[in-house]
Coordinates of C-alpha atoms in Angstrom, one line a residue:
M1 CA -0.8 39.8 -6.8
A2 CA -1.2 37.8 -10.0
R3 CA -0.7 34.0 -9.7
K4 CA -0.1 31.5 -12.4
M5 CA -2.5 28.5 -12.6
L6 CA -3.3 25.7 -15.0
I7 CA -6.1 26.3 -17.5
D8 CA -6.6 23.5 -20.0
G9 CA -3.0 22.3 -19.7
E10 CA -1.5 25.7 -20.1
I11 CA -0.2 28.2 -17.6
T12 CA -2.1 31.4 -17.5
Q13 CA -2.1 34.5 -15.3
T14 CA -5.1 35.1 -13.1
N15 CA -5.8 38.1 -11.0
E16 CA -6.5 37.1 -7.4
E17 CA -8.2 40.4 -6.7
E18 CA -11.2 39.3 -8.8
A19 CA -12.5 37.4 -5.8
H20 CA -11.5 37.1 -2.2
Y21 CA -11.2 33.7 -0.6
D22 CA -10.4 32.6 3.0
F23 CA -7.8 30.2 1.5
D24 CA -5.9 29.7 -1.7
L25 CA -6.3 26.0 -1.0
F26 CA -8.4 24.0 1.3
V27 CA -7.6 20.3 1.6
I28 CA -10.0 17.7 3.0
G29 CA -7.9 14.8 4.4
A30 CA -4.5 15.0 6.1
G31 CA -3.0 11.7 5.0
S32 CA 0.1 11.2 3.0
G33 CA -1.2 12.9 -0.2
G34 CA -3.0 15.7 1.6
V35 CA -0.2 16.7 3.9
R36 CA 2.3 16.6 1.0
A37 CA 0.1 18.8 -1.2
S38 CA -0.6 21.2 1.7
R39 CA 3.0 21.7 2.7
F40 CA 4.3 22.1 -0.8
S41 CA 1.6 24.5 -1.8
A42 CA 2.3 26.6 1.3
N43 CA 6.0 26.6 0.3
Y44 CA 4.9 28.1 -3.0
G45 CA 3.3 31.0 -1.1
A46 CA -0.3 29.7 -1.0
K47 CA -2.5 30.3 2.1
V48 CA -3.6 26.7 3.0
G49 CA -6.1 25.1 5.3
I50 CA -6.6 21.4 5.9
C51 CA -9.0 19.4 7.9
E52 CA -8.8 15.9 9.3
L53 CA -11.0 13.6 11.4
P54 CA -10.0 13.0 15.1
F55 CA -7.3 10.4 15.8
H56 CA -7.9 6.8 16.6
P57 CA -6.1 3.6 15.5
I58 CA -9.3 2.1 14.2
S59 CA -11.0 4.2 11.5
S60 CA -14.7 4.9 10.8
E61 CA -16.7 7.4 8.8
V62 CA -16.0 9.9 11.6
I63 CA -12.6 8.8 12.9
G64 CA -9.2 9.3 11.1
G65 CA -6.2 11.1 12.3
V66 CA -3.4 13.3 10.8
G67 CA -1.0 11.0 9.0
G68 CA -3.7 8.9 7.4
T69 CA -4.0 5.2 6.8
C70 CA -0.3 4.6 6.1
V71 CA 1.0 6.1 9.3
I72 CA -1.9 5.1 11.7
R73 CA -3.4 1.9 10.5
G74 CA -1.5 0.8 7.4
C75 CA 2.1 0.6 6.1
V76 CA 4.0 1.8 9.2
P77 CA 2.3 -0.3 12.0
K78 CA 2.1 -3.2 9.6
K79 CA 5.8 -3.1 9.0
I80 CA 6.5 -2.9 12.7
L81 CA 4.5 -6.1 13.2
V82 CA 6.4 -7.7 10.2
Y83 CA 9.6 -6.9 12.0
G84 CA 8.3 -8.5 15.2
A85 CA 7.1 -11.6 13.3
S86 CA 10.3 -12.0 11.4
L87 CA 12.3 -12.2 14.6
G88 CA 10.6 -15.6 15.4
G89 CA 12.3 -17.2 12.5
E90 CA 15.6 -15.3 13.3
I91 CA 15.6 -16.8 16.8
E92 CA 15.1 -20.3 15.3
D93 CA 18.0 -19.7 12.9
A94 CA 20.2 -18.2 15.6
R95 CA 20.6 -21.7 17.2
S96 CA 22.6 -22.8 14.1
Y97 CA 24.8 -19.8 14.5
G98 CA 26.0 -20.7 18.0
W99 CA 23.4 -18.8 20.0
E100 CA 22.2 -21.0 22.9
V101 CA 18.5 -20.0 22.9
N102 CA 16.1 -21.6 25.3
E103 CA 13.7 -24.1 23.6
K104 CA 10.7 -22.1 24.8
V105 CA 10.8 -18.5 23.8
D106 CA 7.7 -16.4 24.8
F107 CA 6.1 -13.7 22.7
N108 CA 4.4 -10.8 24.3
W109 CA 1.8 -9.4 21.9
Q110 CA 0.7 -6.6 24.3
K111 CA 4.2 -5.3 24.6
L112 CA 4.7 -5.0 20.9
L113 CA 1.2 -3.5 20.5
H114 CA 2.1 -0.8 23.1
K115 CA 5.3 0.0 21.3
K116 CA 3.5 0.2 18.0
T117 CA 0.9 2.6 19.4
D118 CA 3.6 4.8 20.8
E119 CA 5.2 5.0 17.4
I120 CA 2.1 6.0 15.5
L121 CA 1.3 8.6 18.2
R122 CA 4.8 10.0 17.7
L123 CA 4.4 10.1 13.9
N124 CA 0.9 11.7 14.3
G125 CA 2.5 14.5 16.2
I126 CA 5.3 14.8 13.6
Y127 CA 2.8 15.2 10.8
K128 CA 1.0 17.9 12.8
R129 CA 4.2 19.8 13.3
L130 CA 5.1 19.5 9.6
L131 CA 1.9 21.2 8.8
T132 CA 2.3 23.9 11.4
N133 CA 5.9 24.6 10.4
A134 CA 4.8 25.0 6.8
G135 CA 2.2 27.6 7.9
V136 CA -0.8 25.3 7.1
K137 CA -3.9 25.9 9.2
L138 CA -5.1 22.6 10.6
F139 CA -8.8 22.0 11.6
E140 CA -9.9 18.9 13.4
G141 CA -13.3 17.8 12.2
E142 CA -15.2 16.4 9.3
G143 CA -15.0 18.4 6.0
K144 CA -17.5 18.4 3.1
L145 CA -18.2 20.5 0.1
V146 CA -21.1 22.9 0.2
G147 CA -20.2 24.7 -3.1
P148 CA -17.5 24.6 -5.7
N149 CA -15.5 27.1 -3.6
E150 CA -16.8 26.4 -0.1
V151 CA -16.0 23.8 2.5
E152 CA -17.9 23.2 5.7
V153 CA -16.0 21.7 8.7
T154 CA -18.0 20.1 11.5
Q155 CA -15.8 20.3 14.7
L156 CA -15.8 17.8 17.5
D157 CA -18.4 19.7 19.5
G158 CA -20.7 19.9 16.5
T159 CA -19.9 23.5 15.6
K160 CA -19.9 24.1 11.9
L161 CA -17.3 26.3 10.3
S162 CA -17.5 27.5 6.7
Y163 CA -14.5 28.6 4.6
S164 CA -14.1 29.7 1.0
A165 CA -11.2 28.5 -1.1
K166 CA -10.0 29.2 -4.6
H167 CA -9.0 25.6 -4.9
I168 CA -10.2 22.5 -3.0
L169 CA -8.2 19.3 -2.9
I170 CA -9.9 16.0 -1.9
A171 CA -7.4 13.6 -0.2
T172 CA -9.6 11.4 2.0
G173 CA -8.1 8.1 1.1
S174 CA -9.9 4.8 1.4
R175 CA -11.2 2.4 4.0
A176 CA -11.2 -1.4 4.4
Q177 CA -14.5 -3.0 3.5
R178 CA -16.3 -6.2 4.6
P179 CA -17.9 -8.3 1.9
A180 CA -21.6 -9.0 2.1
I181 CA -21.3 -12.4 3.8
P182 CA -23.8 -13.5 6.5
G183 CA -22.3 -12.8 9.8
Q184 CA -19.7 -10.4 8.4
E185 CA -20.1 -8.3 11.6
F186 CA -18.2 -11.0 13.5
A187 CA -15.1 -10.6 11.3
I188 CA -12.5 -7.8 11.5
T189 CA -10.7 -5.7 9.0
S190 CA -7.0 -4.7 8.8
D191 CA -7.8 -1.8 11.1
E192 CA -8.8 -4.0 14.0
A193 CA -6.1 -6.6 13.2
L194 CA -3.4 -4.0 14.0
S195 CA -5.0 -3.3 17.4
L196 CA -6.3 -6.6 18.7
E197 CA -6.2 -6.8 22.5
E198 CA -5.4 -10.5 22.6
F199 CA -3.1 -12.3 20.2
P200 CA -5.1 -14.9 18.1
K201 CA -3.8 -18.4 18.5
H202 CA -5.8 -19.5 15.5
A203 CA -6.8 -17.1 12.7
V204 CA -8.7 -17.3 9.4
V205 CA -7.8 -14.8 6.8
L206 CA -10.1 -14.3 3.7
G207 CA -8.4 -12.7 0.7
G208 CA -5.6 -13.2 -1.8
G209 CA -4.2 -9.7 -1.9
Y210 CA -1.1 -8.2 -0.3
I211 CA -2.9 -7.3 2.9
A212 CA -4.2 -10.9 3.4
V213 CA -0.8 -12.4 2.6
E214 CA 1.0 -10.0 5.0
F215 CA -1.3 -10.6 8.0
A216 CA -1.2 -14.3 7.4
S217 CA 2.6 -14.1 7.5
I218 CA 2.6 -11.8 10.6
W219 CA 0.4 -14.0 12.7
R220 CA 2.1 -17.2 11.6
G221 CA 5.5 -15.7 12.4
M222 CA 4.3 -15.0 15.9
G223 CA 3.2 -18.5 16.4
A224 CA -0.5 -18.6 15.5
T225 CA -2.2 -21.3 13.4
V226 CA -3.3 -19.5 10.2
E227 CA -5.7 -20.5 7.5
L228 CA -5.5 -18.3 4.3
L229 CA -8.6 -18.6 2.0
F230 CA -8.5 -17.1 -1.5
R231 CA -10.6 -17.5 -4.7
K232 CA -7.8 -18.1 -7.2
E233 CA -5.3 -21.0 -7.5
L234 CA -2.5 -18.7 -6.2
P235 CA -2.6 -15.6 -4.0
L236 CA -1.6 -12.1 -5.2
R237 CA -3.5 -11.9 -8.4
G238 CA -2.0 -9.3 -10.7
F239 CA 1.6 -10.1 -9.8
D240 CA 3.9 -12.2 -11.8
D241 CA 2.6 -15.8 -11.8
E242 CA 6.0 -17.3 -11.2
M243 CA 6.6 -15.1 -8.2
R244 CA 3.1 -15.8 -6.9
A245 CA 3.9 -19.5 -6.8
V246 CA 7.2 -18.7 -4.9
V247 CA 5.3 -16.7 -2.3
A248 CA 2.7 -19.5 -1.9
R249 CA 5.4 -22.1 -1.5
N250 CA 7.3 -20.0 1.1
M251 CA 4.1 -19.4 3.1
E252 CA 3.4 -23.1 3.2
G253 CA 7.0 -23.8 4.1
R254 CA 6.6 -21.5 7.1
G255 CA 3.4 -23.2 8.2
V256 CA 0.5 -21.2 6.8
N257 CA -2.4 -23.4 5.7
L258 CA -3.4 -22.4 2.2
H259 CA -7.0 -22.9 0.9
P260 CA -7.0 -22.0 -2.8
R261 CA -10.3 -21.6 -4.7
T262 CA -12.1 -21.2 -1.4
T263 CA -14.3 -18.5 0.0
I264 CA -16.5 -18.0 3.1
T265 CA -20.3 -18.4 2.9
E266 CA -21.1 -17.7 6.6
V267 CA -19.6 -16.5 9.8
I268 CA -21.0 -17.4 13.2
K269 CA -20.0 -16.4 16.7
T270 CA -19.8 -19.4 19.0
E271 CA -18.7 -20.1 22.6
D272 CA -15.3 -21.4 21.2
G273 CA -14.7 -18.4 19.0
V274 CA -15.7 -17.5 15.5
K275 CA -16.8 -20.3 13.1
V276 CA -16.7 -19.9 9.3
T277 CA -18.3 -22.2 6.7
T278 CA -16.6 -22.4 3.3
D279 CA -18.2 -22.9 -0.1
H280 CA -16.8 -26.4 0.1
G281 CA -18.8 -27.1 3.2
E282 CA -15.7 -27.0 5.5
E283 CA -16.1 -25.5 9.0
I284 CA -13.2 -23.8 10.7
T285 CA -13.4 -22.3 14.2
A286 CA -10.8 -19.7 15.1
D287 CA -10.1 -16.9 17.5
V288 CA -10.4 -14.2 14.8
V289 CA -11.6 -14.0 11.2
L290 CA -10.0 -11.3 9.1
F291 CA -11.6 -10.0 5.9
A292 CA -8.9 -8.6 3.7
T293 CA -11.0 -8.4 0.6
G294 CA -10.5 -4.8 -0.6
R295 CA -10.9 -1.2 0.2
A296 CA -13.3 1.5 -1.0
P297 CA -12.7 5.3 -1.6
N298 CA -13.8 7.6 1.2
T299 CA -16.3 9.8 -0.7
K300 CA -19.8 9.0 0.7
R301 CA -19.9 11.9 3.2
L302 CA -18.2 14.6 1.1
N303 CA -21.4 15.9 -0.6
L304 CA -19.6 15.7 -4.0
E305 CA -22.6 14.9 -6.0
A306 CA -24.4 18.1 -4.9
V307 CA -21.4 20.1 -6.2
G308 CA -21.3 18.1 -9.4
V309 CA -18.0 16.2 -8.9
E310 CA -18.0 13.0 -11.0
L311 CA -17.3 9.6 -9.4
D312 CA -16.7 6.3 -11.0
K313 CA -18.6 3.1 -10.3
T314 CA -16.5 2.3 -7.3
G315 CA -17.1 5.7 -5.7
A316 CA -13.7 7.0 -6.6
V317 CA -13.2 10.6 -7.7
K318 CA -12.6 10.9 -11.5
V319 CA -9.6 13.1 -12.3
D320 CA -7.6 14.0 -15.4
E321 CA -3.8 13.6 -15.9
Y322 CA -3.2 16.6 -13.6
S323 CA -5.5 15.2 -10.8
R324 CA -8.2 17.7 -11.6
T325 CA -11.9 16.8 -11.4
N326 CA -14.6 17.9 -13.9
I327 CA -15.0 21.0 -11.7
P328 CA -12.0 23.1 -12.6
N329 CA -11.0 24.3 -9.2
I330 CA -11.6 20.9 -7.4
W331 CA -8.8 18.4 -7.4
A332 CA -8.1 14.9 -5.9
V333 CA -5.1 12.8 -5.1
G334 CA -4.3 9.5 -3.4
D335 CA -6.5 6.4 -2.9
V336 CA -9.7 8.4 -3.2
T337 CA -9.0 8.5 -6.9
N338 CA -8.3 4.7 -7.1
R339 CA -5.3 5.0 -9.5
I340 CA -2.3 3.3 -8.0
N341 CA -3.1 3.0 -4.3
L342 CA 0.3 3.3 -2.7
T343 CA 1.6 5.9 -0.3
P344 CA 4.6 7.0 -2.4
V345 CA 2.2 7.4 -5.4
A346 CA 0.0 9.7 -3.3
L347 CA 3.1 11.7 -2.3
M348 CA 4.0 12.0 -6.0
E349 CA 0.4 13.2 -6.9
G350 CA 0.4 15.7 -4.0
T351 CA 3.8 17.1 -5.1
Y352 CA 2.8 17.4 -8.7
F353 CA -0.6 19.0 -7.7
A354 CA 1.3 21.7 -5.9
K355 CA 3.7 22.3 -8.8
T356 CA 0.8 22.5 -11.2
V357 CA -1.5 24.8 -9.3
F358 CA 0.8 27.0 -7.3
G359 CA 4.3 26.4 -8.7
G360 CA 3.7 27.4 -12.3
Q361 CA 5.0 24.0 -13.5
P362 CA 2.2 21.9 -15.0
S363 CA 3.2 18.3 -14.0
K364 CA 1.6 15.0 -14.7
P365 CA 2.3 12.1 -12.3
D366 CA 4.3 9.4 -14.1
Y367 CA 2.9 5.9 -13.3
R368 CA 5.5 4.0 -15.3
D369 CA 7.8 1.6 -13.4
V370 CA 6.3 2.2 -9.9
P371 CA 8.0 -0.3 -7.6
C372 CA 6.1 -2.0 -4.8
A373 CA 6.5 -4.7 -2.2
V374 CA 4.4 -7.4 -0.4
F375 CA 5.8 -7.7 3.1
A376 CA 5.3 -11.4 3.4
I377 CA 8.0 -13.3 5.2
P378 CA 10.2 -13.3 3.2
P379 CA 9.0 -10.4 1.1
L380 CA 8.2 -10.0 -2.6
S381 CA 9.1 -6.9 -4.4
V382 CA 8.6 -5.9 -8.1
V383 CA 9.0 -3.1 -10.6
G384 CA 7.9 -2.8 -14.2
L385 CA 6.0 -5.5 -16.1
S386 CA 5.3 -9.0 -15.0
E387 CA 6.1 -11.7 -17.5
E388 CA 2.4 -12.0 -18.4
Q389 CA 2.1 -8.3 -18.9
A390 CA 5.2 -8.1 -21.0
I391 CA 3.9 -10.9 -23.3
E392 CA 0.5 -9.3 -23.6
Q393 CA 2.0 -5.9 -24.6
A394 CA 5.0 -7.2 -26.6
N395 CA 5.4 -6.8 -30.4
G396 CA 8.2 -9.3 -30.4
D397 CA 10.0 -11.9 -28.3
I398 CA 10.5 -11.6 -24.5
S399 CA 13.6 -12.9 -22.9
V400 CA 13.2 -14.2 -19.3
F401 CA 16.1 -14.5 -16.9
T402 CA 15.7 -16.2 -13.6
S403 CA 17.9 -17.2 -10.6
T404 CA 16.8 -19.5 -7.9
F405 CA 19.3 -20.0 -5.1
N406 CA 19.8 -20.9 -1.4
P407 CA 20.8 -17.7 0.4
L408 CA 24.1 -18.0 2.2
K409 CA 22.5 -17.5 5.6
N410 CA 20.3 -20.5 5.0
T411 CA 23.2 -22.8 4.3
I412 CA 24.2 -22.5 8.0
S413 CA 20.7 -22.3 9.5
G414 CA 19.4 -25.2 7.4
R415 CA 16.2 -23.3 6.5
Q416 CA 14.8 -24.8 3.3
E417 CA 13.7 -21.5 1.6
K418 CA 15.1 -20.3 -1.7
S419 CA 15.3 -16.8 -3.0
V420 CA 14.1 -16.2 -6.6
M421 CA 15.0 -13.3 -8.9
K422 CA 13.6 -12.5 -12.3
L423 CA 14.3 -10.1 -15.2
V424 CA 11.9 -9.7 -18.1
V425 CA 13.7 -8.2 -21.2
D426 CA 12.6 -7.1 -24.6
A427 CA 14.6 -9.5 -26.8
E428 CA 14.9 -7.0 -29.7
T429 CA 15.9 -3.8 -27.8
D430 CA 17.5 -5.5 -24.8
K431 CA 15.6 -3.1 -22.6
V432 CA 14.7 -4.4 -19.1
L433 CA 10.9 -4.3 -18.9
G434 CA 10.4 -5.7 -15.4
A435 CA 12.2 -7.1 -12.4
S436 CA 11.0 -9.1 -9.4
M437 CA 12.5 -10.8 -6.3
C438 CA 11.1 -12.9 -3.5
G439 CA 13.6 -13.3 -0.7
P440 CA 15.2 -11.4 2.3
D441 CA 15.7 -7.7 1.7
A442 CA 13.8 -7.8 -1.6
P443 CA 12.3 -4.3 -1.2
E444 CA 15.6 -2.7 -0.3
I445 CA 17.2 -4.3 -3.4
M446 CA 14.3 -3.5 -5.7
Q447 CA 14.4 0.2 -4.9
G448 CA 17.8 0.4 -6.6
I449 CA 16.6 -1.7 -9.5
A450 CA 13.7 0.7 -9.9
V451 CA 16.0 3.6 -10.5
A452 CA 17.7 1.6 -13.3
L453 CA 14.4 0.8 -15.0
K454 CA 13.3 4.4 -14.7
C455 CA 16.5 5.3 -16.6
G456 CA 15.7 2.8 -19.3
A457 CA 18.4 0.3 -18.4
T458 CA 19.2 -2.5 -20.8
K459 CA 20.2 -6.1 -19.9
A460 CA 23.7 -5.4 -21.2
Q461 CA 24.1 -2.5 -18.8
L462 CA 23.1 -4.7 -15.9
D463 CA 25.6 -7.3 -17.1
S464 CA 28.3 -4.7 -17.2
T465 CA 27.7 -3.7 -13.6
V466 CA 30.1 -5.1 -11.0
G467 CA 28.3 -6.9 -8.3
I468 CA 28.7 -6.6 -4.5
H469 CA 30.0 -9.9 -3.1
P470 CA 28.8 -11.8 -1.2
S471 CA 25.2 -10.5 -1.5
A472 CA 21.9 -11.6 -2.9
A473 CA 21.7 -8.3 -4.9
E474 CA 24.6 -9.3 -7.1
E475 CA 22.4 -11.9 -8.8
F476 CA 20.7 -9.2 -10.7
V477 CA 23.9 -8.3 -12.5
T478 CA 25.1 -11.9 -13.0
M479 CA 22.1 -13.6 -14.7
R480 CA 23.8 -14.3 -18.0
T481 CA 21.9 -17.3 -19.3
E482 CA 18.4 -16.8 -20.7
T483 CA 15.9 -19.1 -18.9
R484 CA 13.4 -19.0 -21.7
R485 CA 12.3 -16.9 -24.7
V486 CA 8.5 -16.4 -25.2
S487 CA 6.8 -15.0 -28.3
G488 CA 4.7 -12.0 -27.8
S489 CA 1.8 -14.1 -29.2
G490 CA 2.6 -17.1 -27.0
K491 CA 1.6 -18.0 -23.5
P492 CA 4.0 -17.8 -20.5
K493 CA 5.2 -20.9 -18.9
T494 CA 6.7 -21.2 -15.4
N495 CA 9.2 -23.8 -14.2
L496 CA 7.7 -23.8 -10.7

């Protein structure tokens, strides 16, 4: 039968009988993006094959698992640990609410780790069943390209299988990297941090991104002494500066030791643990040293150069607006393309790929107003532009509205930790350009605010919305007074 496909941005008819292929689509990588693209393509009637490396919680060039980073060694297990760490503070607060909790409360790391592993194994099985139920053929092994329409899969026993495919999708994600620091082999990455056999009583975390901030919060919440080292004045470079300061203040309030403008020059294994030397000459000995300094696309073993697929300087696959590479029938989605490296974005890209190639609906992923969260304790969540980005892009004035308050829960517990909310508004059009919040339940609240921004909400529309009382979320619809107005040519100021 004839099938519609995308040619130069337009839908055209192609005759499938011109050439015979084993699959209409073969996907390398069964993470979030690859599984979504496979299932949806199969739902459109395509014959789909997918390959993935064998399962293990800690990844390598030859270890992976169906479900990918998010399910096995990323978002899901991380959030489980965040829940566990948050309960430490909840137990402290419970005493003020009448709960007679013993002074000494023990934490069992191994028990939580076992529960976490059970859950990712369950999810790994669910993802496999999703593929099977959609009619997708799953191969366990390492895939690579041997031609523009041919994939070779090396199975666990070393047997090589070769399959032809009309379209090939690369969805191999990314992996945590260690910086080139002497002794880096004595440090761990986020993969190992999620599966440590022993709980670290003292931890050093190198990095200022969300992974570093989250693990520092997790370990501190569970009772460890934590040193967080980062190169800038504040962690979370790229986020709103005012909110970065809030996160830093909250982390210090919870007992994380911050080391701004600091990096590690050497790591040494000693009898007492792992010793790091900083660029200031300071020496810190800890049970574990975590490098949370970035991730790199998984492209080295795919043989892409031999087929002619173009990569950028980071090793990411270069794609157009439709996720297509320079080779017309080879596509890529997710972290391997290094666009916005978030699981829901990979899901969007996988969905739109299937629509474009097999659904007869050319669809470009929309990267505007993508919400995200940093699961520190308490969390930070944002959508749209930061104040700095808004000022940089503005043609006119920017109105900034902020609310800093003590959550009702803290008035009883006595916890000295304020929530902060912020709206960035185009002063001329009244359109809300960005929103952010640091405080309990921030991601749950921000998901709803993201819908409003996606619909082009104005500040007046938020003001006309009735709040839910008593809640923190109602602050987003009751911020009536402008905190400051900044010219598009001016520089932002914070009051923190």
